[in-house]
Every structure is written in structure tokens, then in C-alpha cells.
XYZ file of N, CA and C in Angstrom:
654
model
N 28.925 -49.205 5.986
C 29.448 -47.853 6.124
C 28.781 -46.903 5.135
N 28.656 -47.360 3.895
C 28.021 -46.519 2.885
C 26.572 -46.231 3.250
N 25.897 -47.264 3.795
C 24.500 -47.080 4.205
C 24.401 -46.029 5.299
N 25.341 -46.075 6.259
C 25.352 -45.110 7.361
C 25.564 -43.687 6.838
N 26.534 -43.530 5.939
C 26.809 -42.209 5.364
C 25.592 -41.688 4.614
N 24.931 -42.567 3.864
C 23.744 -42.159 3.098
C 22.651 -41.672 4.029
N 22.487 -42.376 5.161
C 21.448 -41.976 6.109
C 21.767 -40.611 6.730
N 23.056 -40.399 7.038
C 23.455 -39.114 7.606
C 23.172 -37.984 6.617
N 23.568 -38.232 5.350
C 23.336 -37.211 4.322
C 21.846 -36.966 4.118
N 21.071 -38.031 4.123
C 19.624 -37.896 3.940
C 19.019 -37.075 5.083
N 19.464 -37.413 6.319
C 18.941 -36.676 7.463
C 19.314 -35.214 7.419
N 20.559 -34.940 7.006
C 21.015 -33.547 6.920
C 20.223 -32.792 5.854
N 20.049 -33.419 4.693
C 19.311 -32.766 3.608
C 17.860 -32.546 3.997
N 17.269 -33.521 4.702
C 15.886 -33.383 5.130
C 15.744 -32.221 6.107
N 16.733 -32.107 7.015
C 16.696 -31.002 7.968
C 16.771 -29.660 7.276
N 17.656 -29.552 6.290
C 17.781 -28.302 5.534
C 16.482 -27.997 4.799
N 15.893 -29.023 4.196
C 14.640 -28.827 3.456
C 13.536 -28.352 4.380
N 13.469 -28.932 5.594
C 12.443 -28.525 6.545
C 12.628 -27.073 6.964
N 13.877 -26.672 7.174
C 14.147 -25.283 7.547
C 13.705 -24.342 6.449
N 14.079 -24.647 5.213
C 13.728 -23.796 4.076
C 12.224 -23.693 3.925
N 11.539 -24.828 3.987
C 10.088 -24.831 3.823
C 9.411 -24.070 4.949
N 9.889 -24.290 6.178
C 9.284 -23.624 7.322
C 9.456 -22.118 7.234
N 10.671 -21.689 6.908
C 10.914 -20.253 6.785
C 10.109 -19.660 5.646
N 9.985 -20.402 4.544
C 9.224 -19.918 3.393
C 7.760 -19.715 3.749
N 7.149 -20.737 4.338
C 5.726 -20.621 4.665
C 5.491 -19.620 5.785
N 6.445 -19.522 6.720
C 6.306 -18.521 7.764
C 6.329 -17.123 7.199
N 7.210 -16.910 6.205
C 7.291 -15.587 5.582
C 6.014 -15.257 4.835
N 5.411 -16.290 4.207
C 4.194 -16.045 3.463
C 3.052 -15.610 4.375
N 3.070 -16.059 5.634
C 1.966 -15.807 6.542
C 2.096 -14.455 7.245
N 3.211 -13.773 7.122
C 3.461 -12.534 7.841
C 3.440 -11.361 6.863
N 2.677 -10.322 7.223
C 2.642 -9.115 6.403
C 3.841 -8.247 6.758
N 4.637 -7.892 5.781
C 5.807 -7.054 6.022
C 5.382 -5.609 6.272
N 6.074 -4.912 7.152
C 5.722 -3.520 7.457
C 5.775 -2.638 6.214
N 4.813 -1.739 6.094
C 4.802 -0.793 4.982
C 5.798 0.330 5.248
N 6.390 0.827 4.179
C 7.277 1.963 4.306
C 6.495 3.256 4.444
N 7.138 4.274 4.960
C 6.519 5.594 5.099
C 6.962 6.473 3.935
N 5.987 6.991 3.196
C 6.302 7.840 2.049
C 6.398 9.311 2.443
N 5.551 9.732 3.398
C 5.499 11.160 3.729
C 4.985 11.343 5.145
N 5.613 12.215 5.888
C 5.156 12.600 7.221
C 4.609 14.019 7.127
N 3.324 14.170 7.394
C 2.643 15.459 7.263
C 2.649 16.159 8.621
N 3.484 17.154 8.764
C 3.594 17.866 10.032
C 2.342 18.689 10.337
N 1.568 19.022 9.312
C 0.369 19.825 9.528
C -0.768 19.013 10.128
N -0.874 17.755 9.722
C -1.949 16.900 10.238
C -1.468 15.949 11.330
N -0.149 15.797 11.467
C 0.385 14.862 12.438
C 0.264 13.417 11.998
N 0.134 13.202 10.687
C -0.036 11.853 10.150
C 1.151 11.455 9.290
N 1.479 10.176 9.322
C 2.420 9.633 8.348
C 1.628 8.808 7.348
N 2.044 8.885 6.101
C 1.333 8.208 5.017
C 2.179 7.069 4.484
N 1.529 5.922 4.292
C 2.237 4.731 3.826
C 2.600 4.854 2.354
N 3.725 4.270 1.992
C 4.092 4.166 0.582
C 3.063 3.293 -0.136
N 2.805 3.591 -1.393
C 1.843 2.806 -2.157
C 2.413 1.451 -2.562
N 3.725 1.388 -2.688
C 4.370 0.124 -3.020
C 4.091 -0.890 -1.915
N 3.591 -2.051 -2.296
C 3.261 -3.076 -1.322
C 1.804 -3.098 -0.921
N 0.987 -2.184 -1.467
C -0.432 -2.142 -1.110
C -1.344 -2.470 -2.293
N -0.798 -2.932 -3.388
C -1.600 -3.211 -4.581
C -2.179 -4.628 -4.542
N -2.907 -5.001 -5.595
C -3.480 -6.329 -5.789
C -4.621 -6.659 -4.832
N -5.223 -5.659 -4.188
C -6.375 -5.890 -3.331
C -7.591 -5.175 -3.905
N -8.765 -5.742 -3.694
C -9.987 -5.071 -4.086
C -10.441 -4.143 -2.967
N -11.273 -3.200 -3.309
C -11.849 -2.304 -2.308
C -12.636 -3.120 -1.285
N -13.381 -4.102 -1.752
C -14.201 -4.925 -0.861
C -13.357 -5.698 0.143
N -12.194 -6.203 -0.284
C -11.313 -6.914 0.642
C -10.848 -6.005 1.772
N -10.457 -4.799 1.416
C -9.954 -3.864 2.420
C -11.078 -3.421 3.352
N -12.274 -3.213 2.791
C -13.412 -2.792 3.603
C -13.795 -3.847 4.641
N -13.375 -5.088 4.417
C -13.678 -6.146 5.372
C -12.932 -5.998 6.689
N -11.810 -5.252 6.694
C -11.018 -5.091 7.927
C -10.766 -3.630 8.279
N -11.125 -2.709 7.378
C -10.898 -1.282 7.614
C -12.220 -0.523 7.524
N -12.353 0.500 8.334
C -13.533 1.346 8.247
C -13.463 2.261 7.041
N -14.607 2.800 6.649
C -14.663 3.690 5.481
C -14.868 5.144 5.884
N -14.674 5.440 7.186
C -14.922 6.791 7.681
C -13.679 7.657 7.755
N -12.513 7.096 7.446
C -11.279 7.867 7.517
C -10.772 8.072 8.923
N -11.363 7.380 9.901
C -10.984 7.531 11.304
C -10.674 6.178 11.942
N -11.487 5.179 11.638
C -11.340 3.860 12.253
C -10.020 3.218 11.845
N -9.428 2.488 12.774
C -8.162 1.801 12.525
C -8.439 0.402 11.986
N -7.714 -0.012 10.974
C -7.892 -1.345 10.401
C -7.597 -2.400 11.467
N -8.427 -3.428 11.508
C -8.340 -4.409 12.585
C -7.339 -5.522 12.317
N -7.039 -5.803 11.058
C -6.109 -6.891 10.749
C -5.516 -6.690 9.365
N -4.539 -7.531 9.039
C -3.921 -7.487 7.713
C -4.751 -8.300 6.733
N -4.460 -8.139 5.454
C -5.060 -8.966 4.405
C -3.927 -9.605 3.616
N -3.772 -10.915 3.771
C -2.693 -11.604 3.091
C -1.345 -11.059 3.530
N -0.524 -10.695 2.567
C 0.812 -10.185 2.861
C 0.854 -8.665 2.939
N -0.316 -8.011 2.899
C -0.377 -6.549 2.956
C -0.676 -6.101 4.384
N 0.194 -5.297 4.943
C 0.002 -4.791 6.294
C -1.060 -3.695 6.309
N -2.151 -3.948 7.045
C -3.206 -2.958 7.226
C -3.432 -2.652 8.705
N -3.186 -3.614 9.547
C -3.426 -3.458 10.985
C -2.672 -2.249 11.530
N -3.411 -1.393 12.244
C -2.802 -0.197 12.821
C -2.867 1.032 11.932
N -3.171 0.834 10.649
C -3.304 1.957 9.719
C -4.775 2.353 9.600
N -5.009 3.563 9.148
C -6.362 4.050 8.875
C -6.498 4.292 7.379
N -7.597 3.838 6.822
C -7.866 3.997 5.392
C -8.428 5.392 5.165
N -7.764 6.202 4.387
C -8.131 7.603 4.221
C -9.281 7.780 3.240
N -10.093 8.804 3.480
C -11.137 9.183 2.533
C -10.518 10.008 1.407
N -11.275 10.178 0.337
C -10.756 10.942 -0.795
C -10.516 12.404 -0.419
N -11.348 12.962 0.473
C -11.143 14.345 0.914
C -9.825 14.471 1.678
N -9.506 13.474 2.496
C -8.240 13.483 3.220
C -7.051 13.371 2.271
N -7.217 12.612 1.198
C -6.132 12.464 0.227
C -5.889 13.785 -0.508
N -6.950 14.491 -0.839
C -6.772 15.783 -1.506
C -6.060 16.775 -0.578
N -6.362 16.705 0.713
C -5.640 17.543 1.670
C -4.168 17.161 1.704
N -3.898 15.870 1.629
C -2.512 15.397 1.547
C -1.819 15.983 0.323
N -2.487 15.968 -0.820
C -1.899 16.517 -2.041
C -1.473 17.973 -1.839
N -2.310 18.731 -1.139
C -2.002 20.143 -0.895
C -0.833 20.277 0.075
N -0.868 19.511 1.168
C 0.164 19.638 2.199
C 1.537 19.146 1.731
N 1.545 18.191 0.793
C 2.808 17.581 0.368
C 3.380 18.194 -0.898
N 2.737 19.219 -1.441
C 3.220 19.833 -2.681
C 2.852 21.306 -2.684
N 3.106 21.969 -3.809
C 2.734 23.376 -3.891
C 1.356 23.586 -4.522
N 0.550 22.540 -4.579
C -0.859 22.707 -4.931
C -1.546 23.548 -3.866
N -2.548 24.300 -4.257
C -3.283 25.126 -3.297
C -4.688 24.567 -3.080
N -5.294 24.855 -1.949
C -6.678 24.421 -1.723
C -7.629 24.947 -2.794
N -7.361 26.149 -3.277
C -8.226 26.736 -4.314
C -8.177 25.902 -5.598
N -6.996 25.413 -5.942
C -6.868 24.601 -7.158
C -7.668 23.299 -7.054
N -7.770 22.757 -5.852
C -8.477 21.484 -5.672
C -9.871 21.666 -5.077
N -10.359 22.891 -5.079
C -11.678 23.145 -4.491
C -12.795 22.412 -5.230
N -12.589 22.134 -6.509
C -13.587 21.384 -7.281
C -13.182 19.923 -7.439
N -12.287 19.445 -6.579
C -11.828 18.052 -6.538
C -10.938 17.658 -7.711
N -10.466 18.663 -8.471
C -9.720 18.310 -9.681
C -8.858 19.494 -10.104
N -7.633 19.194 -10.547
C -6.774 20.241 -11.095
C -5.999 19.672 -12.268
N -5.946 20.421 -13.355
C -5.211 20.000 -14.541
C -4.470 21.203 -15.110
N -3.185 21.019 -15.375
C -2.369 22.076 -15.942
C -1.189 21.451 -16.661
N -0.463 22.254 -17.396
C 0.735 21.754 -18.076
C 1.982 22.215 -17.331
N 3.007 21.397 -17.376
C 4.307 21.735 -16.808
C 4.228 22.155 -15.333
N 3.462 21.413 -14.544
C 3.367 21.717 -13.116
C 4.615 21.245 -12.383
N 4.789 21.760 -11.178
C 5.834 21.239 -10.299
C 5.255 20.216 -9.324
N 3.956 20.372 -9.007
C 3.350 19.520 -7.984
C 3.232 18.053 -8.405
N 3.050 17.786 -9.697
C 2.948 16.387 -10.133
C 4.243 15.639 -9.835
N 5.361 16.256 -10.182
C 6.647 15.632 -9.899
C 6.922 15.511 -8.420
N 6.480 16.504 -7.645
C 6.680 16.463 -6.195
C 5.962 15.266 -5.574
N 4.707 15.073 -5.950
C 3.913 13.994 -5.359
C 4.390 12.617 -5.820
N 4.750 12.500 -7.080
C 5.221 11.215 -7.581
C 6.580 10.860 -6.995
N 7.396 11.869 -6.726
C 8.691 11.588 -6.101
C 8.516 11.051 -4.689
N 7.427 11.411 -4.022
C 7.157 10.927 -2.672
C 6.546 9.531 -2.678
N 5.533 9.337 -3.501
C 4.735 8.113 -3.428
C 5.055 7.090 -4.511
N 5.886 7.474 -5.472
C 6.270 6.526 -6.502
C 5.268 6.455 -7.639
N 5.574 5.626 -8.609
C 4.735 5.453 -9.799
C 4.026 4.107 -9.728
N 2.718 4.116 -9.948
C 1.989 2.844 -10.003
C 1.555 2.490 -11.421
N 1.617 3.457 -12.349
C 1.256 3.137 -13.730
C 1.952 4.091 -14.695
N 2.130 3.630 -15.917
C 2.612 4.451 -17.030
C 1.694 4.207 -18.213
N 1.438 5.256 -18.985
C 0.531 5.108 -20.123
C 0.803 6.209 -21.143
N 1.172 5.809 -22.337
C 1.360 6.743 -23.445
C 2.297 7.905 -23.096
N 3.364 7.594 -22.407
C 4.320 8.628 -22.046
C 4.028 9.342 -20.747
N 2.838 9.115 -20.165
C 2.495 9.704 -18.875
C 2.907 8.748 -17.760
N 3.263 9.284 -16.614
C 3.511 8.467 -15.427
C 2.578 8.953 -14.328
N 2.164 8.044 -13.472
C 1.224 8.459 -12.448
C 1.124 7.485 -11.296
N 0.322 7.872 -10.336
C 0.044 7.031 -9.182
C -1.443 7.097 -8.896
N -1.971 5.992 -8.372
C -3.382 5.951 -8.031
C -3.593 4.920 -6.923
N -4.610 5.166 -6.090
C -4.871 4.259 -4.978
C -6.316 4.418 -4.514
N -6.872 3.325 -4.003
C -8.225 3.355 -3.455
C -8.276 4.233 -2.206
N -9.299 5.077 -2.122
C -9.631 5.720 -0.855
C -10.773 4.927 -0.221
N -11.170 5.321 0.981
C -12.145 4.534 1.726
C -13.585 4.790 1.297
N -13.808 5.813 0.482
C -15.178 6.154 0.110
C -15.392 6.047 -1.388
N -16.634 6.237 -1.788
C -16.993 6.172 -3.202
C -18.129 7.129 -3.499
N -18.489 7.287 -4.750
C -19.570 8.213 -5.132
C -20.925 7.700 -4.679
N -21.760 8.587 -4.180
C -23.094 8.194 -3.702
C -23.972 7.680 -4.835
N -23.687 8.107 -6.066
C -24.516 7.690 -7.190
C -24.117 6.318 -7.749
N -23.028 5.742 -7.227
C -22.564 4.445 -7.714
C -22.139 3.575 -6.528
N -23.077 2.808 -5.958
C -22.760 1.985 -4.781
C -21.672 0.947 -5.035
N -21.459 0.572 -6.282
C -20.438 -0.427 -6.607
C -19.106 0.196 -7.031
N -19.005 1.523 -6.929
C -17.791 2.202 -7.335
C -17.039 2.797 -6.155
N -15.738 2.947 -6.295
C -14.894 3.540 -5.258
C -14.035 4.636 -5.865
N -13.804 5.696 -5.093
C -12.933 6.766 -5.554
C -11.483 6.298 -5.546
N -10.754 6.681 -6.574
C -9.324 6.364 -6.680
C -8.572 7.674 -6.936
N -8.287 8.439 -5.890
C -7.508 9.671 -6.085
C -6.180 9.379 -6.781
N -5.839 10.226 -7.745
C -4.663 9.929 -8.567
C -3.923 11.194 -8.961
N -2.685 11.003 -9.393
C -1.842 12.081 -9.905
C -1.208 11.589 -11.193
N -1.192 12.441 -12.211
C -0.548 12.123 -13.485
C 0.463 13.216 -13.807
N 1.664 12.793 -14.121
C 2.679 13.712 -14.631
C 2.716 13.493 -16.137
N 2.087 14.397 -16.870
C 1.918 14.213 -18.301
C 3.198 14.390 -19.089
N 3.281 13.636 -20.170
C 4.410 13.784 -21.076
C 4.245 15.031 -21.930
N 5.053 15.129 -22.950
C 5.016 16.286 -23.838
C 3.627 16.454 -24.445
N 3.054 17.644 -24.262
C 1.744 17.926 -24.825
C 0.579 17.410 -24.006
N 0.845 16.771 -22.863
C -0.219 16.232 -22.006
C -0.349 17.064 -20.747
N -1.514 16.939 -20.092
C -1.786 17.685 -18.883
C -1.293 16.927 -17.650
N -0.868 17.680 -16.645
C -0.632 17.132 -15.318
C -1.960 17.197 -14.569
N -2.298 16.121 -13.869
C -3.609 16.037 -13.230
C -3.462 15.576 -11.782
N -4.232 16.204 -10.897
C -4.418 15.729 -9.530
C -5.919 15.717 -9.288
N -6.473 14.571 -8.921
C -7.923 14.463 -8.879
C -8.377 13.293 -8.018
N -9.622 13.358 -7.573
C -10.242 12.209 -6.917
C -11.293 11.581 -7.834
N -11.427 12.040 -9.043
C -12.593 11.725 -9.855
C -12.547 10.375 -10.566
N -11.455 9.673 -10.475
C -11.431 8.349 -11.092
C -12.224 7.370 -10.239
N -13.104 6.601 -10.875
C -13.947 5.636 -10.175
C -13.609 4.239 -10.666
N -13.403 3.310 -9.746
C -13.088 1.922 -10.084
C -14.053 1.017 -9.341
N -14.453 -0.070 -9.988
C -15.376 -1.017 -9.362
C -14.766 -1.604 -8.094
N -15.587 -1.768 -7.069
C -15.112 -2.229 -5.763
C -14.576 -3.656 -5.788
N -14.974 -4.427 -6.781
C -14.518 -5.818 -6.847
C -13.257 -5.981 -7.704
N -12.712 -4.870 -8.218
C -11.554 -4.938 -9.104
C -10.249 -4.851 -8.323
N -9.326 -5.759 -8.607
C -7.968 -5.688 -8.052
C -7.002 -5.426 -9.197
N -5.959 -4.666 -8.927
C -5.019 -4.298 -9.983
C -3.630 -4.092 -9.397
N -2.616 -4.372 -10.222
C -1.245 -4.112 -9.781
C -0.880 -2.635 -9.910
N -1.803 -1.811 -10.415
C -1.530 -0.383 -10.562
C -2.339 0.468 -9.590
N -3.111 -0.167 -8.713
C -3.942 0.561 -7.749
C -3.540 0.163 -6.336
N -3.050 1.132 -5.563
C -2.668 0.863 -4.181
C -3.743 1.314 -3.209
N -3.328 1.627 -1.985
C -4.241 2.065 -0.932
C -3.697 3.327 -0.277
N -4.589 4.283 0.006
C -4.195 5.477 0.745
C -4.372 5.199 2.230
N -3.258 5.028 2.943
C -3.266 4.669 4.359
C -2.456 5.676 5.164
N -2.948 5.995 6.361
C -2.192 6.877 7.243
C -2.333 6.424 8.688
N -1.513 6.997 9.544
C -1.610 6.758 10.986
C -0.883 7.891 11.700
N -1.223 8.133 12.958
C -0.520 9.171 13.706
C 0.971 8.872 13.782
N 1.790 9.880 13.677
C 3.232 9.664 13.690
C 3.698 9.072 15.014
N 2.950 9.281 16.091
C 3.336 8.744 17.396
C 3.278 7.227 17.441
N 2.529 6.626 16.496
C 2.398 5.180 16.486
C 3.516 4.489 15.722
N 4.220 5.214 14.867
C 5.171 4.568 13.966
C 6.324 3.925 14.722
N 6.870 4.603 15.733
C 8.007 4.037 16.454
C 7.610 2.855 17.307
N 6.372 2.872 17.835
C 5.946 1.791 18.711
C 5.598 0.533 17.949
N 5.221 0.676 16.666
C 4.838 -0.500 15.894
C 5.996 -1.099 15.126
N 7.067 -0.334 14.935
C 8.173 -0.835 14.127
C 8.795 -2.075 14.730
N 9.072 -2.044 16.040
C 9.736 -3.174 16.671
C 8.856 -4.403 16.708
N 7.515 -4.199 16.840
C 6.615 -5.342 16.930
C 6.256 -5.898 15.572
N 6.612 -5.187 14.486
C 6.236 -5.632 13.150
C 7.215 -6.634 12.566
N 8.397 -6.759 13.169
C 9.389 -7.680 12.634
C 8.996 -9.094 12.969
N 8.824 -9.975 11.979
C 8.375 -11.334 12.252
C 9.399 -12.125 13.040
N 8.919 -12.891 14.027
C 9.775 -13.734 14.829
C 9.863 -15.116 14.206
N 10.996 -15.825 14.382
C 11.090 -17.195 13.894
C 10.065 -18.070 14.587
N 9.469 -19.006 13.863
C 8.488 -19.882 14.464
C 9.175 -20.914 15.331
N 8.387 -21.510 16.242
C 8.915 -22.522 17.137
C 9.494 -23.694 16.347
N 8.780 -24.087 15.283
C 9.252 -25.203 14.472
C 10.573 -24.863 13.813
N 10.724 -23.611 13.365
C 11.987 -23.205 12.739
C 13.138 -23.359 13.709
N 12.931 -22.876 14.953
C 13.984 -22.961 15.950
C 14.309 -24.402 16.306
N 13.264 -25.227 16.357
C 13.486 -26.624 16.686
C 14.320 -27.316 15.631
N 13.953 -27.099 14.355
C 14.671 -27.739 13.268
C 16.104 -27.231 13.199
N 16.287 -25.916 13.398
C 17.638 -25.375 13.379
C 18.489 -25.984 14.487
N 17.867 -26.189 15.662
C 18.595 -26.807 16.758
C 19.006 -28.235 16.438
N 18.115 -28.969 15.766
C 18.450 -30.345 15.365
C 19.570 -30.351 14.354
């Protein structure tokens, strides 16, 4: 009798372990949908939140996304959802900065704006979140799809800094990062037409695997 009970318990525990392992590995293989940080009514684009797009190199993203600001990414990379999104150029990101805040095109005509006590720095960071803090400053930064012509190994990282006391607020595309560098403070500037968001939401939810259903049934 004791042997029978032990076998039942062993089988039950093994089944639970298989379910947990299967669900765990299934989750690892599926890229979770990115959140939407801002919907730009002027361009008809929605922009992905930067949270969840870090830890990738420029080269990794370029392997599945075009660098023209138009092509749609063909697949995901690891747990980061890229499929269906378009990787924005630095010029497109600067336009986003203008459309999503009270920055003006004139202020960013030279690709850079710096001032004290701005309102636009807080506006943009409230939308896209903070990816780094340094010496009392808070900011966000992310890879765009292009880089400087004078540095083939460099990529533009448009960024915003909300400076602390005595520091400047900055909005710029002028930060350059090596294409092979990955960082937890550098995300990706991604957008897609707003008409696509509703159609992709339902298909982005991961389905249970066949093995998961089988084990659960057992």
C-alpha cells in the first residue's frame, strides 16, 4: 500500500514538474507584446514604450529590421517583440520629440536643443519613461536605425535628459554608441501605423503549447 501511494505521489509531482517546466520554457520562447507609449495623431503612428526593448545591440536589431525607417521588422529577437514594428531613423525620432511635446522644429533644426527648466523634458520622459539616471539627471535613450556617415561602427542614440539643479535639459540625436554594444539603459525607437495595433494585439497573446495541454489533461 505504501509503495502504491508513493508511486501516485511521484506521478503527481512529476506531472506538476512537467507542467511548470513546459510553461516556463514556452514563456521564454515567446516575445511579449510591447506597450504603446504614445500615439502620434499627426503622423498616424504609435510608438512603442522603451521598457522591454533594452539589452540588444544595434547589429542584432539590424539583422531583422531595416535601417530605412520604412521597412517592417521581419521577426523578434529573443524575448523582445520586433515583428510588425518599424525601426525609426533619428530624424523620425526628432519629429516625434516635437509632436509629443512643446519643443519646436526650430529648436531641433540643428539636431540638438539644450536649456534649463524646460517643460518638454518632463513631457517626453513622462511618456517614454526613464532608462538611465546620472548625477541627479534622469533621461531616456534608444537606438535609432541609422548612424553617422563618418563612423560606420557607430549608431545614433536619440536621447532626452531632464537635468537636475544647475544642469541643462537636453533633447538630441547626437549621442553615438558602438553598434556591437548592448546596455540595460539603451532601448529601441520603434513605431507602427495605429491601424495595425488592434489587429496584432489578439494574435500576440501566446497560446499554450500542445505538450502543456497534454500534461494538464493527464
